[in-house]
XYZ file of C-alpha atoms in Angstrom:
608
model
C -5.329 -98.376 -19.508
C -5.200 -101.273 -21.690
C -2.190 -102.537 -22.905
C -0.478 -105.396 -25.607
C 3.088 -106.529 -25.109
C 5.013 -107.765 -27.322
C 8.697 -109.487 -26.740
C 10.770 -110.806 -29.898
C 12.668 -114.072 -28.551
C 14.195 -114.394 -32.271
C 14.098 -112.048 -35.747
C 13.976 -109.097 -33.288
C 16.418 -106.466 -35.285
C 17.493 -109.612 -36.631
C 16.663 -112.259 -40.057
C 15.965 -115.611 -39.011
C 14.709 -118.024 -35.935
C 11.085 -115.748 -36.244
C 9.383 -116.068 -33.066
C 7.370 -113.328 -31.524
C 5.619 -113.396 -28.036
C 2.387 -111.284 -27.823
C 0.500 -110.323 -24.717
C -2.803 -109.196 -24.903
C -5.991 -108.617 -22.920
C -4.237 -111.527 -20.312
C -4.054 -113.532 -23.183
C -0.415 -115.086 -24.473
C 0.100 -115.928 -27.890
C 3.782 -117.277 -29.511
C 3.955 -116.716 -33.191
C 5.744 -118.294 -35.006
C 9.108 -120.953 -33.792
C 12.116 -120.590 -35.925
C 15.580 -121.457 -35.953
C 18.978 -119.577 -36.446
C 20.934 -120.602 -39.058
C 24.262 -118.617 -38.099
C 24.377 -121.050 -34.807
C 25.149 -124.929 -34.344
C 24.322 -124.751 -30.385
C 21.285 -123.717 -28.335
C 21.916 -120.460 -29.326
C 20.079 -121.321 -32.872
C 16.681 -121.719 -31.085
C 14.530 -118.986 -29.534
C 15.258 -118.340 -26.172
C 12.064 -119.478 -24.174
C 12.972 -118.695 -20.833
C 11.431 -115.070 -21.450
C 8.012 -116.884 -21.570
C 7.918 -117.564 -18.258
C 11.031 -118.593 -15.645
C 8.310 -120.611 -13.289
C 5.890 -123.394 -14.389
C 5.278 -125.117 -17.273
C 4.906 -123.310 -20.756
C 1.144 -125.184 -21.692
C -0.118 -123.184 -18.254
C 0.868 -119.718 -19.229
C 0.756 -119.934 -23.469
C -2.924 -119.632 -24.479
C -1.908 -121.556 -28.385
C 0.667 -121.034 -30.560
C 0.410 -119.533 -34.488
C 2.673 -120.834 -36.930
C 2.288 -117.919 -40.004
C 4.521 -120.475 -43.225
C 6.870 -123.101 -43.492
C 9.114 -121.858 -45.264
C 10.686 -121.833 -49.141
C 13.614 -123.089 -47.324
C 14.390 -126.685 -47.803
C 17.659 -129.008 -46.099
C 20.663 -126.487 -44.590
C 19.167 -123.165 -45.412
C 15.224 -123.019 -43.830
C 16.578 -119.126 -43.101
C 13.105 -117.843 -43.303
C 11.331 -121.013 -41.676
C 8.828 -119.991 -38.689
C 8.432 -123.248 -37.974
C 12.175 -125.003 -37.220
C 12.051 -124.980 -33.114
C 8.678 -125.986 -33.164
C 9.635 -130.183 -32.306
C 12.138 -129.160 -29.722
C 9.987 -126.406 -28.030
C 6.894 -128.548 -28.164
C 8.565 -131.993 -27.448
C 11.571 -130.948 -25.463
C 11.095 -127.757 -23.855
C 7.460 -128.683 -22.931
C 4.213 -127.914 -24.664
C 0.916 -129.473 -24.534
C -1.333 -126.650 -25.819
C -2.988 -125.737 -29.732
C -0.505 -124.886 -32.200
C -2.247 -123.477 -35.147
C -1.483 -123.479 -39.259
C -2.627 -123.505 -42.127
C -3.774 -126.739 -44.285
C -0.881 -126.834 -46.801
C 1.586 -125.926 -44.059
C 0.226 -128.439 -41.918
C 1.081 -131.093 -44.924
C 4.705 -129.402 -45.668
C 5.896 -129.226 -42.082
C 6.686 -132.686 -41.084
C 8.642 -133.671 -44.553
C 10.255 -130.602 -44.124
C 11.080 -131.137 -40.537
C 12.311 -134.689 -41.080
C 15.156 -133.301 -44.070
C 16.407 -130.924 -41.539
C 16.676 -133.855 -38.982
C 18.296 -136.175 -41.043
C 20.945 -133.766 -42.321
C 21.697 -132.257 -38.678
C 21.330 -135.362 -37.042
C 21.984 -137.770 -39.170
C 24.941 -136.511 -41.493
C 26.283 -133.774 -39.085
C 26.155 -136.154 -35.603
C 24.580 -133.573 -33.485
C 22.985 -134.030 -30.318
C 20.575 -132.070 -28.772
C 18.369 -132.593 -31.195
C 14.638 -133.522 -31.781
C 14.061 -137.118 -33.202
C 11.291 -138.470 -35.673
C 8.868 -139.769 -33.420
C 8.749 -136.000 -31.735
C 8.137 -134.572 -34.897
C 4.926 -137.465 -35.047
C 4.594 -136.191 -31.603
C 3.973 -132.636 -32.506
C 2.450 -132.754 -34.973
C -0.939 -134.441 -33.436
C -0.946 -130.563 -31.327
C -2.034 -128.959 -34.771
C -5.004 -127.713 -35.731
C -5.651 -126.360 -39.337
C -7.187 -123.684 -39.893
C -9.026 -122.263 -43.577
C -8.409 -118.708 -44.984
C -11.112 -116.317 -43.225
C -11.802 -118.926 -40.634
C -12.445 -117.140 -37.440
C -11.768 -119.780 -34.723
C -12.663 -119.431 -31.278
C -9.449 -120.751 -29.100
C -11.200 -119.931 -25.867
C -14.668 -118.128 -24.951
C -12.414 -114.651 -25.416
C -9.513 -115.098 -28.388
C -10.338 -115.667 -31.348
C -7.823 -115.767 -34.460
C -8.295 -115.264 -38.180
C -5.937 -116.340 -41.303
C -5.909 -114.062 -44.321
C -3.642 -114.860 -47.491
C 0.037 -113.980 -47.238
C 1.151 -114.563 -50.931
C 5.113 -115.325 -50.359
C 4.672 -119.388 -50.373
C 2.048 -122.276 -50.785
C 0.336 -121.851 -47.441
C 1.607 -118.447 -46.014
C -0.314 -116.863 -43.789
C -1.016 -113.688 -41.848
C -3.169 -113.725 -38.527
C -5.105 -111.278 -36.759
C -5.375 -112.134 -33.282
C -8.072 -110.817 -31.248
C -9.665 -110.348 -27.743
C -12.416 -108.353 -27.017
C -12.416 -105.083 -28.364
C -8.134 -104.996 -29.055
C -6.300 -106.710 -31.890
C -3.191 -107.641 -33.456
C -2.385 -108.377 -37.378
C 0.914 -110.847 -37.507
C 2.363 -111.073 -40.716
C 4.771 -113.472 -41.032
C 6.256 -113.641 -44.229
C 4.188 -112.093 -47.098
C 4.189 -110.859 -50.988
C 2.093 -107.766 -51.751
C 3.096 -108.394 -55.620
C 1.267 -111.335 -57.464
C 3.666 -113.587 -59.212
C 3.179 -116.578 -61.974
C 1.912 -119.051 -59.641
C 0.617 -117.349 -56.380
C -1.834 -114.448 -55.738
C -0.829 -111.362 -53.986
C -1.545 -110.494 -49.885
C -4.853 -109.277 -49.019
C -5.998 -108.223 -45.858
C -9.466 -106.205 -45.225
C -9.114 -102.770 -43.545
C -9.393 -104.511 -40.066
C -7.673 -101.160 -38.271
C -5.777 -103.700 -35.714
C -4.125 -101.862 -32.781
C -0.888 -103.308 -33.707
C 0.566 -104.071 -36.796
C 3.831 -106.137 -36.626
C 5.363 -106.878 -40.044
C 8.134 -108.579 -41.326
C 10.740 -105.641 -43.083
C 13.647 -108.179 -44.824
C 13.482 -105.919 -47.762
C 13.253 -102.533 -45.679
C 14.570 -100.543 -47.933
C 14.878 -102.069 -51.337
C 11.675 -100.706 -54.045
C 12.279 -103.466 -56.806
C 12.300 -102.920 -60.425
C 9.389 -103.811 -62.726
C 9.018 -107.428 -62.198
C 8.914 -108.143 -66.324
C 12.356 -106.023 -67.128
C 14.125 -108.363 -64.467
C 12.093 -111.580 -65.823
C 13.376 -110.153 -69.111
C 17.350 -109.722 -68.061
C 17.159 -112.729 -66.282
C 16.293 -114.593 -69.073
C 18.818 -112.860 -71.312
C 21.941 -113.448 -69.616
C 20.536 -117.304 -68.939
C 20.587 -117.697 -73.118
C 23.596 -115.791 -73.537
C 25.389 -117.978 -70.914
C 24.181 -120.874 -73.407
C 24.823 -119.700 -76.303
C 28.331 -118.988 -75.374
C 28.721 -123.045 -74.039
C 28.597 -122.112 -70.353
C 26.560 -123.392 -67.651
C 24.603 -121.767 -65.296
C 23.479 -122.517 -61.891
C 20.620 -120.946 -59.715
C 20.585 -121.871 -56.273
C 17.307 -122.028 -54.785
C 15.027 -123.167 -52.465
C 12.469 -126.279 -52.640
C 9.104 -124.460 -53.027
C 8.456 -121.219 -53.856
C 10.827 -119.409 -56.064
C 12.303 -122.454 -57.458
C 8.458 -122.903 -58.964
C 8.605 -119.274 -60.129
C 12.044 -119.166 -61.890
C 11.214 -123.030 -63.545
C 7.714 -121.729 -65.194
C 9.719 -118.777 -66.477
C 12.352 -120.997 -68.157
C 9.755 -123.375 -69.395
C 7.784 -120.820 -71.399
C 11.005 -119.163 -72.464
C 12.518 -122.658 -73.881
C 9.333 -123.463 -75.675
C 9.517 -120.148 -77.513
C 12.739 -120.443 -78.359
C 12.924 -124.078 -79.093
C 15.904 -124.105 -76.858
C 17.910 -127.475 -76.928
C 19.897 -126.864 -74.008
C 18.976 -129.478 -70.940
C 17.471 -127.809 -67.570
C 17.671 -130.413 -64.711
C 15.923 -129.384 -60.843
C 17.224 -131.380 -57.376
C 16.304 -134.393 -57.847
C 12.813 -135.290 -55.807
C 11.640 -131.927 -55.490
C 9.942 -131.618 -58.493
C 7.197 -134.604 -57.394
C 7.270 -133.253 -53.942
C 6.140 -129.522 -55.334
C 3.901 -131.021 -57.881
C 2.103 -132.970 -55.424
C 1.652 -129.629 -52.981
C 0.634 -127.569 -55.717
C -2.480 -130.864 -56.933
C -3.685 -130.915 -53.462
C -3.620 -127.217 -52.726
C -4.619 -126.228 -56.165
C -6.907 -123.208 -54.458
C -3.972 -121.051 -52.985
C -2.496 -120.490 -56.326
C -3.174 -117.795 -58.610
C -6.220 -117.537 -60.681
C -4.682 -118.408 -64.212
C -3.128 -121.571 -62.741
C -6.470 -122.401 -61.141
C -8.667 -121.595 -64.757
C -5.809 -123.846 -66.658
C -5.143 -126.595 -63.969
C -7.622 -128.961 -65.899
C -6.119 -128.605 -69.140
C -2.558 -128.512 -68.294
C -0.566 -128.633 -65.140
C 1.717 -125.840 -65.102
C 4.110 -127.800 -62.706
C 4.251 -130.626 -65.193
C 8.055 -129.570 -66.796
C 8.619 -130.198 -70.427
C 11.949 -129.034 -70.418
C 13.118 -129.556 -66.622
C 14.541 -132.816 -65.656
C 15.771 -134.491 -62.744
C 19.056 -133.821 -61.935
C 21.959 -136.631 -60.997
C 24.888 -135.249 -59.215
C 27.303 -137.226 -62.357
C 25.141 -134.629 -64.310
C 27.553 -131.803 -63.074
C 30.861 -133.384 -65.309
C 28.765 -133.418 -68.726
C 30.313 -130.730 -70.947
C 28.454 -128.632 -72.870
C 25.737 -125.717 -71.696
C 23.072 -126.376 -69.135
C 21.048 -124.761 -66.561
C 20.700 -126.018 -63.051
C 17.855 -125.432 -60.265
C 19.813 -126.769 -57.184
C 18.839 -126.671 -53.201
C 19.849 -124.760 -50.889
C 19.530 -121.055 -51.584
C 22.259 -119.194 -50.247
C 25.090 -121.738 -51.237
C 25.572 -122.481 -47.775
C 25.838 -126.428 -48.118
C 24.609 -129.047 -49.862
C 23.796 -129.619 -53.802
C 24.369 -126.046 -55.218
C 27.843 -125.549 -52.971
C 29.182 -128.964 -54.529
C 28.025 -128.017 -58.084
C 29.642 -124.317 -57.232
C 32.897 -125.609 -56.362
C 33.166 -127.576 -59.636
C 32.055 -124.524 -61.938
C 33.483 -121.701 -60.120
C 36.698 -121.753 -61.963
C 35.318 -121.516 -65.693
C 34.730 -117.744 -66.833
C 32.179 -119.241 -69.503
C 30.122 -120.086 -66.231
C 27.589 -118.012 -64.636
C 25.538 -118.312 -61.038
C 23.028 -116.187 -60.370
C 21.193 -115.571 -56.528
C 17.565 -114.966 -56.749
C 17.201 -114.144 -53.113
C 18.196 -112.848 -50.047
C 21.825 -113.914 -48.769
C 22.537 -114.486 -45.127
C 25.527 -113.331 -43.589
C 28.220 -115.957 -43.375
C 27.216 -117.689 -46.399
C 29.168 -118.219 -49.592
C 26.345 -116.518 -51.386
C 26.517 -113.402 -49.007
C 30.442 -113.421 -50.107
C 30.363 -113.564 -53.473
C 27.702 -111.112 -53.664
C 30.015 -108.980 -51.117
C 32.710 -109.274 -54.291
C 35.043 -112.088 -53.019
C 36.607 -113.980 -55.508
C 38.675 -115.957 -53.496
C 36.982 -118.283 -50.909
C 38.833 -120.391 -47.524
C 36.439 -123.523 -48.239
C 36.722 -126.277 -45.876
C 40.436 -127.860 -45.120
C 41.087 -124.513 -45.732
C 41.281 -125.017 -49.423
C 40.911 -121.614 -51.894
C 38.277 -122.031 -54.296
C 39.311 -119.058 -57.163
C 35.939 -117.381 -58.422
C 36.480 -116.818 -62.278
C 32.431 -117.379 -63.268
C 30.112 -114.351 -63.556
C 28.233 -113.842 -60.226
C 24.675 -112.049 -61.068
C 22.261 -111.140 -58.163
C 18.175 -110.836 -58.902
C 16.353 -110.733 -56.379
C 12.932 -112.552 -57.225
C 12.259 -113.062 -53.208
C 8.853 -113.753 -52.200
C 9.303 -110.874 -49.564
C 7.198 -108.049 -49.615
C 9.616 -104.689 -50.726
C 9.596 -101.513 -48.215
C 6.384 -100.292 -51.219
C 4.677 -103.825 -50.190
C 5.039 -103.080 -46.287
C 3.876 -99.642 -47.010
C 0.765 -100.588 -49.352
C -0.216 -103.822 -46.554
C -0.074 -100.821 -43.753
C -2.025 -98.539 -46.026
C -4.574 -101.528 -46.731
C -5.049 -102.916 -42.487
C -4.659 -99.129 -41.323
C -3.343 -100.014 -37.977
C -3.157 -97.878 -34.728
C 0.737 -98.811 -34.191
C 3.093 -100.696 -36.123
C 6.257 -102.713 -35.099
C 8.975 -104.253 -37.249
C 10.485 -107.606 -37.213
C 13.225 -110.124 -39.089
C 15.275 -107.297 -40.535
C 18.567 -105.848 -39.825
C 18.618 -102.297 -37.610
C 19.888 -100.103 -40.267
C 17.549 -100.476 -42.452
C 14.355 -101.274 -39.924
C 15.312 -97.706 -38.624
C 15.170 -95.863 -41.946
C 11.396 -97.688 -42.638
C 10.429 -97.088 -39.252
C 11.020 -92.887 -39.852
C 9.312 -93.371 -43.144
C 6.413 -95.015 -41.383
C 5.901 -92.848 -38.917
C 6.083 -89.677 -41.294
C 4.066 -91.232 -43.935
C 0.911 -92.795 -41.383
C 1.168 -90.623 -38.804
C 1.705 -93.708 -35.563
C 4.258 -94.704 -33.994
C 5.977 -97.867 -35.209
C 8.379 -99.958 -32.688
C 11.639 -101.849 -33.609
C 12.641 -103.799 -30.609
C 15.594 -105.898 -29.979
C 15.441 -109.921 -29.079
C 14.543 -110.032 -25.204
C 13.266 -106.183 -25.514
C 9.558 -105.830 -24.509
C 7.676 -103.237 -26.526
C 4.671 -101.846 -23.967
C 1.640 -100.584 -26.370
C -1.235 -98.724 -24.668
C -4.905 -99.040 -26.275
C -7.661 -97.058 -26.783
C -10.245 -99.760 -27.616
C -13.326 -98.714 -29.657
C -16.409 -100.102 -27.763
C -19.015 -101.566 -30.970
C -22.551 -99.604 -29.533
C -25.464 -100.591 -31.563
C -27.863 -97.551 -32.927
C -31.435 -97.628 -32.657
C -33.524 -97.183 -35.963
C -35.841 -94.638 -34.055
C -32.946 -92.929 -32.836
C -30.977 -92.666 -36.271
C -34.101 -91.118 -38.037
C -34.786 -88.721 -35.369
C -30.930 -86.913 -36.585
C -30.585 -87.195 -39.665
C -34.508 -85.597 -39.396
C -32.981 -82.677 -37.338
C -29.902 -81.830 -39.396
C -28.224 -82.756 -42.578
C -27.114 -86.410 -43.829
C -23.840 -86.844 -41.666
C -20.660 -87.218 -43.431
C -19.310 -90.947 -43.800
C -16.005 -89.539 -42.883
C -16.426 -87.076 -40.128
C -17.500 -88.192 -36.806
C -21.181 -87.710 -35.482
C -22.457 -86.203 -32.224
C -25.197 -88.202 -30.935
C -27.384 -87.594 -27.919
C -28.860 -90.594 -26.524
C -29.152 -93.374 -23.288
C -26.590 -95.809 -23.367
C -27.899 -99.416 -22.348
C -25.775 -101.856 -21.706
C -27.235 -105.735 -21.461
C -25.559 -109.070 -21.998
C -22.496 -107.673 -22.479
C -23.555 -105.586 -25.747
C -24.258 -101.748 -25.890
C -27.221 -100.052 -27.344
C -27.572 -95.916 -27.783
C -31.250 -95.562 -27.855
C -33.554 -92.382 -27.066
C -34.329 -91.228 -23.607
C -38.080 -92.124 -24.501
C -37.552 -95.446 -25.610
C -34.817 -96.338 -22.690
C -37.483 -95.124 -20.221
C -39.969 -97.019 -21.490
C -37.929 -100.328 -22.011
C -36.330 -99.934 -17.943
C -40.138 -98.701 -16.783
C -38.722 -95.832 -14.911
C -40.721 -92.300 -14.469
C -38.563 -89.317 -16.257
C -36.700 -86.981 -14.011
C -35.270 -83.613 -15.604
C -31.653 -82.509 -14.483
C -31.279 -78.748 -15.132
C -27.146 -77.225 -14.682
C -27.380 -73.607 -13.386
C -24.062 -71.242 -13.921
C -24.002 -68.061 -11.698
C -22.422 -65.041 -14.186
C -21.552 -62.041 -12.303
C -22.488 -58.391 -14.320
C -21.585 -55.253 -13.088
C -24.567 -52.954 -13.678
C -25.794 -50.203 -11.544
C -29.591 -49.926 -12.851
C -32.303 -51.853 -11.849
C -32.859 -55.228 -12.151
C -35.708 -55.354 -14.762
C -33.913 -52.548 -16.968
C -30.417 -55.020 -16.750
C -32.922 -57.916 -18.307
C -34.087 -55.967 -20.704
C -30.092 -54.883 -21.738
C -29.404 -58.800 -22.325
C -32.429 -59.557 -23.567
C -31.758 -57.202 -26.291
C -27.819 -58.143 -26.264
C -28.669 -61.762 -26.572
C -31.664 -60.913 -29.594
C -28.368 -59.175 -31.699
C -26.347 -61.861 -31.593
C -28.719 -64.787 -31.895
C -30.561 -63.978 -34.570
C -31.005 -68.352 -35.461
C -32.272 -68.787 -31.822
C -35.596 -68.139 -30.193
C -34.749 -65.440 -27.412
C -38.079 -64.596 -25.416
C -38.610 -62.206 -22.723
C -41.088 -63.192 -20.379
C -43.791 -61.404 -18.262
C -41.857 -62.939 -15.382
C -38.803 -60.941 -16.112
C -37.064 -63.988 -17.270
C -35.122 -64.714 -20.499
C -35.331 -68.010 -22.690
C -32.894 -68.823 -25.196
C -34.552 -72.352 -26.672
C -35.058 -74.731 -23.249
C -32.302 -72.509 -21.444
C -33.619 -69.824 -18.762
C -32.071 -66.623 -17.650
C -33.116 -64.842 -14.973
C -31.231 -62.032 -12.668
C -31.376 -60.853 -9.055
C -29.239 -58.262 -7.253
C -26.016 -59.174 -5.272
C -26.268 -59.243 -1.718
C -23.424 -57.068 -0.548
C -23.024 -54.809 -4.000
C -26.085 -53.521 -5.478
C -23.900 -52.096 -8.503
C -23.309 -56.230 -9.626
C -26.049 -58.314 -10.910
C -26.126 -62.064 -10.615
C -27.351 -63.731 -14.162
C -28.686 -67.614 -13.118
C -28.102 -69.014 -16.153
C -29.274 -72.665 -16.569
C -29.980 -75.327 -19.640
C -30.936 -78.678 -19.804
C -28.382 -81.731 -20.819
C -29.620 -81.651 -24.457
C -28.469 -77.992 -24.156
C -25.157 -78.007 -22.664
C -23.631 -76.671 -25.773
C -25.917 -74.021 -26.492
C -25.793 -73.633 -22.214
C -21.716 -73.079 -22.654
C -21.749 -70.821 -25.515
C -24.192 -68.480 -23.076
C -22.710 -68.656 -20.376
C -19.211 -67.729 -21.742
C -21.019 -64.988 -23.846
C -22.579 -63.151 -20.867
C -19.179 -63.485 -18.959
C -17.878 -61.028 -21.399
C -20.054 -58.353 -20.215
C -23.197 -56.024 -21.655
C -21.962 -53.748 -24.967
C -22.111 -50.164 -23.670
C -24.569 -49.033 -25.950
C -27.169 -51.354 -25.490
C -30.003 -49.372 -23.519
């Protein structure tokens, strides 16, 4: 039977370092090649040797699929699929396609090259991949377009539909022959002011697997948080104070700044706004050249007036961070795990007037998980004790899809089996018994270095003749779009395609004489009379009950029930049993069945 494997090397019960190797139809396919953040050894990457222990990578992958880069930007790419990618191509050893899509093609490097600088560069580690392999890799990617089908080799073919989440987010359906499998990456079933929402067709993939960060949070209405968010911003001005949102480069940070930009113009707000400094131009240069993955009111307006073109938002300057008086800050990374937003933290922390407030998920470890956690008193490094007095506020405006978006996405693709990915256990456990419940399949959750073994029933595509269609739906009703048809026909198969076409027509087409194949059932009757009188008995029997059949009785002394024939001769040994030869044609083995099982039952005694 056929069968797709699939073996998480990272984000397998687990958030972060996404990488997911798929096995299908003797194909093998990586997706995705992230990195851990929790780790500063090997143990950060994936762990390839699960790929293969012999031989080089290049002769057993068949390409690798790369689904986003992330909203991540410096210390915190948390949610990056694309981290590893330089030091499994370039370093581990990999030659073959590694496919993305055209904005994250144009992210990836830049991206790439802050991470290296600030792990290589400010941190001293070794181990690591250098510029040039990031050139290197780079010149192994092929971009694909949204609804592209490309043909990797003669047999798999892959296909990108829009993920929502981030500029260039994809989700892939991977396919070989008759079997399939939908990878989502990192997607956003809920449009938002800049980006459309995830759409896939209903594509009915044999495998599903899906991202479940959110697992079990169902968000609020997106306009009441908008609307609290934007409340406790002003009254954190109003009151003098300052507030800082850490975020990350692209993505969110775009969301939260259009929000404050429309809000400050309504309100003629004086307070300033400032954004890390650079990513501003970086975004607005993205957002120009990929102008047709946003949303359709940013598309309609583009012409008139850039949306990413900030009134009120400035570039900020770290000397910024002394200026009394109220502000609002946009500052890299996300989770306060380094970088910009911890320094700017660590001065504000200890002013009640102040407020920070995390827009998105918080990783484990990080000062935004601990504040969030209610810790008010932090070990910072040199084991210093940084006292929390500001207000801590958590909305979550993540670009992840909520357990209602994985739900609506599985309800949309209606796949055979599902499997979950980048979450934590608890909650992947709860989503998988809701899944399974709700749809009715079975939905996986393995572990990192667990292979999940899924067995397929693939539906062979059989192409209808015209003559063959007319000839049913001339017999019986219209058939019922959602109930499935019976349909007798010759099966022709021919350059590897299938055609169901009439018996006349295959006959003709193959120039071979008909020959007719009769089945014949022996049913045993006990009956003492004669032979002709038992005929007549289940002639008459058989006359009763199918009264919307033709039953004949022939001068032969045989019966016909439509094509089938019935005819009865004495047993050999017992003359008080008579032997019914019952037999139909192929066309009539239902009819043939229902008979046969009928007669087995016996004669009614007062049939004469």
């Amino acid at each position: 039977m056929p069968e797709i494997k699939v073996t998480p090397l990272g984000a397998g019960q687990d958030v972060g370092r996404s990488c997911i190797l798929v096995s299908i139809a003797g194909k093998n396919v990586m997706l995705d090649c992230g990195m851990h953040m929790g780790y500063n050894d090997d143990r950060r990457f994936p762990d390839f040797s699960y790929i293969t222990q012999n031989g080089r990578l290049t002769d057993f992958l068949d390409c690798v699929i790369i689904s986003f880069v992330s909203n991540g930007e410096k210390k915190v790419l948390l949610f990056c699929g694309v981290l590893s990618l330089p030091y499994f191509s370039e370093m581990v050893g990999y030659d073959g396609p590694i496919y993305m899509t055209h904005p994250t093609k144009a992210i990836c490097p830049i991206l790439l090259e802050d991470y290296r600088k600030i792990t290589v560069d400010k941190k001293g580690e070794t181990n690591f991949f250098t510029s040039q392999m990031i050139k290197d890799c780079m010149k192994k990617v092929v971009a694909v377009h949204l609804h592209q089908t490309v043909q990797v080799d003669e047999e798999l073919e892959i296909k990108a539909y829009y993920a929502g989440h981030v500029l260039g987010a994809a989700m892939f359906q991977i396919k070989v022959g008759c079997e399939s499998v939908v990878y989502t990456g990192d997607y956003n079933m809920t449009p938002d002011r800049h980006l459309g929402a995830a759409w896939i067709d209903k594509c009915r993939p044999d495998l599903l697997i899906t991202e479940s960060t959110y697992a079990t949070t169902i968000r609020d209405s997106k306009r009441c948080r908008e609307r609290d968010f934007l409340k406790k911003v002003h009254e954190t001005v109003e009151r003098g104070g300052k507030v800082l949102i850490p975020v990350f480069a692209l993505g969110r940070a775009q969301e939260l700044c259009i929000l404050l930009e429309t809000f400050w113009e309504r309100m003629n707000l004086k307070a300033p706004i400032y954004f890390s400094t650079g990513l501003t131009e970086k975004a607005n240069h993205y957002y120009k050249l990929f102008i047709t993955w946003t949303n359709q009111k940013i598309r309609k307006t583009f012409v008139q007036r850039n949306m990413f073109e900030f009134k009120h938002i400035k570039a900020f300057d770290r000397a910024f961070a002394d200026n009394p008086g109220p502000m609002v800050v946009f500052a890299t990374p996300g989770m306060l795990h380094a970088g910009q937003s911890l320094q700017i933290f660590r001065k504000w922390a200890g002013n009640e007037k102040n407020m920070v407030i995390m827009p998105g998920y918080c990783v484990q470890g990080t000062v935004g998980h601990k504040i969030l956690s209610g810790q008010r008193k932090l070990e910072m490094e040199g084991r210093q004790i940084l006292e929390v007095k500001m207000q801590v506020e958590y909305m979550s405006f993540s670009a992840h899809a909520d357990a209602k978006g994985i739900m609506q996405l599985i309800r949309q693709a209606e796949p055979r089996n599902v499997l979950l990915v980048h979450g934590e256990a608890k909650k992947m456990e709860f989503l998988k018994q809701k899944i399974e419940q709700e749809f009715h399949v079975n939905c996986y959750m393995p572990a990192n270095g667990e292979t999940t073994t899924i067995f397929t029933n693939p539906s062979i595509p059989v192409d209808i003749s015209l003559g063959l269609l007319k000839r049913e739906t001339a017999i019986g009703l219209l058939p019922d779009a959602k109930k499935p048809k019976l349909m007798h026909g010759t099966l022709i198969m021919k350059d590897n395609s299938f055609r169901l076409v009439s018996p006349e027509q295959a006959l003709k087409e193959l120039g071979l004489a008909e020959h007719q194949l009769r089945f014949t059932c022996r049913v045993h009757i006990q009956d003492p009379r004669k032979e002709h009188e038992t005929v007549l008995r289940v002639y008459n029997h058989l006359k009763g009950v199918l009264k919307d059949y033709s039953v004949q009785h022939l001068p032969d002394g045989s019966i016909t029930v439509e094509s089938i024939l019935i005819q009865a001769t004495a047993h050999s040994e017992d003359q008080g049993t008579k032997v019914l030869l019952v037999s139909w044609t192929y066309q009539d083995e239902e009819l043939g069945s229902y008979l046969t099982s009928l007669l087995k039952k016996g004669l009614p005694q007062s049939s004469s």
